[in-house]
Amino acid sequence: MEAVKQYKRKTREVPQEVRDKISASLRGVKKTAEHCKHISDSLRAETGGYWSRIPKATDTSKTDISDLL
């Protein structure tokens, strides 16, 4: 039996504060168009990527960032 891989992220929703930090850290990093496409394809749910394995949150009332990560 194959073990199920555990990811750090518990839900797909990411707080705006975290999104801003990620954006700031990637600012100025140059990527080719081909690299951007490969990243995008690997994250898409319809291609069996990362987001297809992370469930959508059912309880949106959580405000603590640690609960969402």
Short mmCIF file of N, CA and C in Angstrom, two decimals:
data_model
loop_
_atom_site.label_atom_id
_atom_site.label_comp_id
_atom_site.label_asym_id
_atom_site.label_seq_id
_atom_site.Cartn_x
_atom_site.Cartn_y
_atom_site.Cartn_z
N MET A 1 0.85 -1.19 0.00
CA MET A 1 0.00 0.00 0.00
C MET A 1 0.88 1.24 0.00
N GLU A 2 0.53 2.18 -0.85
CA GLU A 2 1.32 3.41 -0.97
C GLU A 2 0.91 4.40 0.12
N ALA A 3 1.89 4.98 0.78
CA ALA A 3 1.63 5.95 1.83
C ALA A 3 1.14 7.27 1.23
N VAL A 4 0.19 7.90 1.89
CA VAL A 4 -0.34 9.19 1.45
C VAL A 4 0.61 10.27 1.92
N LYS A 5 1.03 11.11 0.99
CA LYS A 5 1.96 12.17 1.33
C LYS A 5 1.24 13.28 2.09
N GLN A 6 1.81 13.70 3.21
CA GLN A 6 1.26 14.78 4.02
C GLN A 6 1.88 16.10 3.58
N TYR A 7 1.05 17.08 3.28
CA TYR A 7 1.51 18.40 2.90
C TYR A 7 1.35 19.34 4.09
N LYS A 8 2.12 20.40 4.09
CA LYS A 8 2.03 21.38 5.19
C LYS A 8 0.71 22.13 5.13
N ARG A 9 0.27 22.46 3.94
CA ARG A 9 -0.95 23.24 3.79
C ARG A 9 -2.16 22.33 3.99
N LYS A 10 -3.11 22.75 4.83
CA LYS A 10 -4.29 21.95 5.13
C LYS A 10 -5.47 22.30 4.24
N THR A 11 -5.55 23.56 3.76
CA THR A 11 -6.62 23.99 2.87
C THR A 11 -6.03 24.84 1.76
N ARG A 12 -6.83 25.10 0.74
CA ARG A 12 -6.35 25.89 -0.40
C ARG A 12 -6.28 27.39 -0.10
N GLU A 13 -7.13 27.85 0.81
CA GLU A 13 -7.20 29.28 1.08
C GLU A 13 -5.92 29.76 1.77
N VAL A 14 -5.40 30.87 1.30
CA VAL A 14 -4.19 31.45 1.86
C VAL A 14 -4.53 32.89 2.27
N PRO A 15 -4.23 33.27 3.51
CA PRO A 15 -4.53 34.64 3.96
C PRO A 15 -3.78 35.67 3.12
N GLN A 16 -4.36 36.83 2.97
CA GLN A 16 -3.76 37.90 2.17
C GLN A 16 -2.38 38.27 2.69
N GLU A 17 -2.20 38.24 4.00
CA GLU A 17 -0.89 38.56 4.60
C GLU A 17 0.20 37.61 4.06
N VAL A 18 -0.12 36.34 3.99
CA VAL A 18 0.83 35.35 3.49
C VAL A 18 1.06 35.54 2.00
N ARG A 19 -0.01 35.82 1.26
CA ARG A 19 0.12 36.05 -0.18
C ARG A 19 1.03 37.25 -0.46
N ASP A 20 0.91 38.29 0.35
CA ASP A 20 1.75 39.47 0.19
C ASP A 20 3.22 39.14 0.45
N LYS A 21 3.49 38.32 1.47
CA LYS A 21 4.87 37.92 1.78
C LYS A 21 5.48 37.10 0.65
N ILE A 22 4.69 36.18 0.11
CA ILE A 22 5.18 35.37 -1.01
C ILE A 22 5.47 36.25 -2.21
N SER A 23 4.57 37.17 -2.50
CA SER A 23 4.74 38.07 -3.63
C SER A 23 6.00 38.92 -3.48
N ALA A 24 6.22 39.44 -2.26
CA ALA A 24 7.40 40.27 -2.00
C ALA A 24 8.69 39.47 -2.15
N SER A 25 8.67 38.22 -1.72
CA SER A 25 9.88 37.41 -1.80
C SER A 25 10.22 37.03 -3.23
N LEU A 26 9.22 36.95 -4.09
CA LEU A 26 9.45 36.57 -5.49
C LEU A 26 9.67 37.77 -6.41
N ARG A 27 9.44 38.95 -5.87
CA ARG A 27 9.59 40.16 -6.69
C ARG A 27 11.03 40.30 -7.18
N GLY A 28 11.19 40.51 -8.47
CA GLY A 28 12.52 40.69 -9.05
C GLY A 28 13.16 39.40 -9.52
N VAL A 29 12.51 38.26 -9.27
CA VAL A 29 13.05 36.98 -9.72
C VAL A 29 12.61 36.77 -11.17
N LYS A 30 13.56 36.59 -12.06
CA LYS A 30 13.27 36.44 -13.48
C LYS A 30 13.08 34.97 -13.83
N LYS A 31 12.03 34.69 -14.59
CA LYS A 31 11.78 33.34 -15.07
C LYS A 31 11.44 33.43 -16.56
N THR A 32 11.81 32.38 -17.30
CA THR A 32 11.47 32.35 -18.72
C THR A 32 9.99 32.03 -18.86
N ALA A 33 9.41 32.31 -20.03
CA ALA A 33 8.01 32.01 -20.27
C ALA A 33 7.76 30.50 -20.16
N GLU A 34 8.71 29.72 -20.61
CA GLU A 34 8.58 28.27 -20.53
C GLU A 34 8.55 27.80 -19.07
N HIS A 35 9.41 28.39 -18.24
CA HIS A 35 9.44 28.04 -16.82
C HIS A 35 8.12 28.40 -16.15
N CYS A 36 7.59 29.58 -16.45
CA CYS A 36 6.31 30.02 -15.88
C CYS A 36 5.20 29.05 -16.25
N LYS A 37 5.18 28.59 -17.51
CA LYS A 37 4.16 27.65 -17.96
C LYS A 37 4.29 26.32 -17.22
N HIS A 38 5.50 25.83 -17.03
CA HIS A 38 5.72 24.58 -16.31
C HIS A 38 5.24 24.68 -14.85
N ILE A 39 5.52 25.81 -14.22
CA ILE A 39 5.07 26.03 -12.84
C ILE A 39 3.54 26.04 -12.79
N SER A 40 2.93 26.77 -13.70
CA SER A 40 1.48 26.87 -13.74
C SER A 40 0.84 25.50 -13.96
N ASP A 41 1.36 24.76 -14.91
CA ASP A 41 0.81 23.43 -15.20
C ASP A 41 0.94 22.49 -14.02
N SER A 42 2.03 22.59 -13.29
CA SER A 42 2.24 21.68 -12.16
C SER A 42 1.31 21.98 -10.98
N LEU A 43 0.81 23.20 -10.88
CA LEU A 43 -0.06 23.58 -9.77
C LEU A 43 -1.54 23.39 -10.06
N ARG A 44 -1.91 23.27 -11.33
CA ARG A 44 -3.32 23.18 -11.70
C ARG A 44 -3.96 21.88 -11.25
N ALA A 45 -5.18 21.98 -10.78
CA ALA A 45 -5.90 20.81 -10.29
C ALA A 45 -6.27 19.86 -11.43
N GLU A 46 -6.66 20.40 -12.58
CA GLU A 46 -7.12 19.53 -13.66
C GLU A 46 -6.00 18.68 -14.27
N THR A 47 -4.75 19.03 -14.00
CA THR A 47 -3.64 18.23 -14.50
C THR A 47 -3.10 17.29 -13.43
N GLY A 48 -3.82 17.17 -12.31
CA GLY A 48 -3.39 16.28 -11.23
C GLY A 48 -2.27 16.86 -10.41
N GLY A 49 -2.14 18.19 -10.42
CA GLY A 49 -1.06 18.86 -9.73
C GLY A 49 -1.31 19.06 -8.25
N TYR A 50 -0.52 19.92 -7.68
CA TYR A 50 -0.50 20.17 -6.23
C TYR A 50 -1.88 20.50 -5.68
N TRP A 51 -2.59 21.43 -6.30
CA TRP A 51 -3.84 21.91 -5.73
C TRP A 51 -4.94 20.86 -5.76
N SER A 52 -4.82 19.84 -6.61
CA SER A 52 -5.84 18.79 -6.62
C SER A 52 -5.76 17.93 -5.37
N ARG A 53 -4.64 17.96 -4.66
CA ARG A 53 -4.44 17.15 -3.46
C ARG A 53 -4.75 17.91 -2.18
N ILE A 54 -4.95 19.22 -2.28
CA ILE A 54 -5.23 20.06 -1.11
C ILE A 54 -6.73 20.38 -1.10
N PRO A 55 -7.45 20.00 -0.05
CA PRO A 55 -8.90 20.23 -0.03
C PRO A 55 -9.26 21.70 0.16
N LYS A 56 -10.44 22.06 -0.33
CA LYS A 56 -10.96 23.40 -0.09
C LYS A 56 -11.45 23.45 1.35
N ALA A 57 -11.33 24.62 1.97
CA ALA A 57 -11.76 24.79 3.35
C ALA A 57 -13.28 24.75 3.42
N THR A 58 -13.80 24.09 4.41
CA THR A 58 -15.24 24.05 4.59
C THR A 58 -15.69 25.10 5.60
N ASP A 59 -14.79 25.47 6.52
CA ASP A 59 -15.09 26.47 7.54
C ASP A 59 -14.28 27.72 7.23
N THR A 60 -14.94 28.77 6.74
CA THR A 60 -14.24 30.00 6.38
C THR A 60 -14.18 30.98 7.53
N SER A 61 -14.67 30.61 8.72
CA SER A 61 -14.67 31.52 9.86
C SER A 61 -13.34 31.57 10.58
N LYS A 62 -12.37 30.75 10.16
CA LYS A 62 -11.07 30.74 10.82
C LYS A 62 -10.33 32.05 10.51
N THR A 63 -9.78 32.65 11.55
CA THR A 63 -9.05 33.89 11.36
C THR A 63 -7.58 33.73 11.72
N ASP A 64 -7.23 32.66 12.42
CA ASP A 64 -5.86 32.44 12.84
C ASP A 64 -5.05 31.90 11.66
N ILE A 65 -3.99 32.58 11.30
CA ILE A 65 -3.17 32.19 10.16
C ILE A 65 -2.60 30.79 10.33
N SER A 66 -2.22 30.42 11.54
CA SER A 66 -1.64 29.11 11.77
C SER A 66 -2.64 27.98 11.46
N ASP A 67 -3.95 28.26 11.55
CA ASP A 67 -4.95 27.26 11.21
C ASP A 67 -5.04 27.04 9.71
N LEU A 68 -4.69 28.05 8.93
CA LEU A 68 -4.80 27.96 7.49
C LEU A 68 -3.55 27.46 6.80
N LEU A 69 -2.46 27.42 7.52
CA LEU A 69 -1.21 26.96 6.91
C LEU A 69 -0.93 25.53 7.22
#
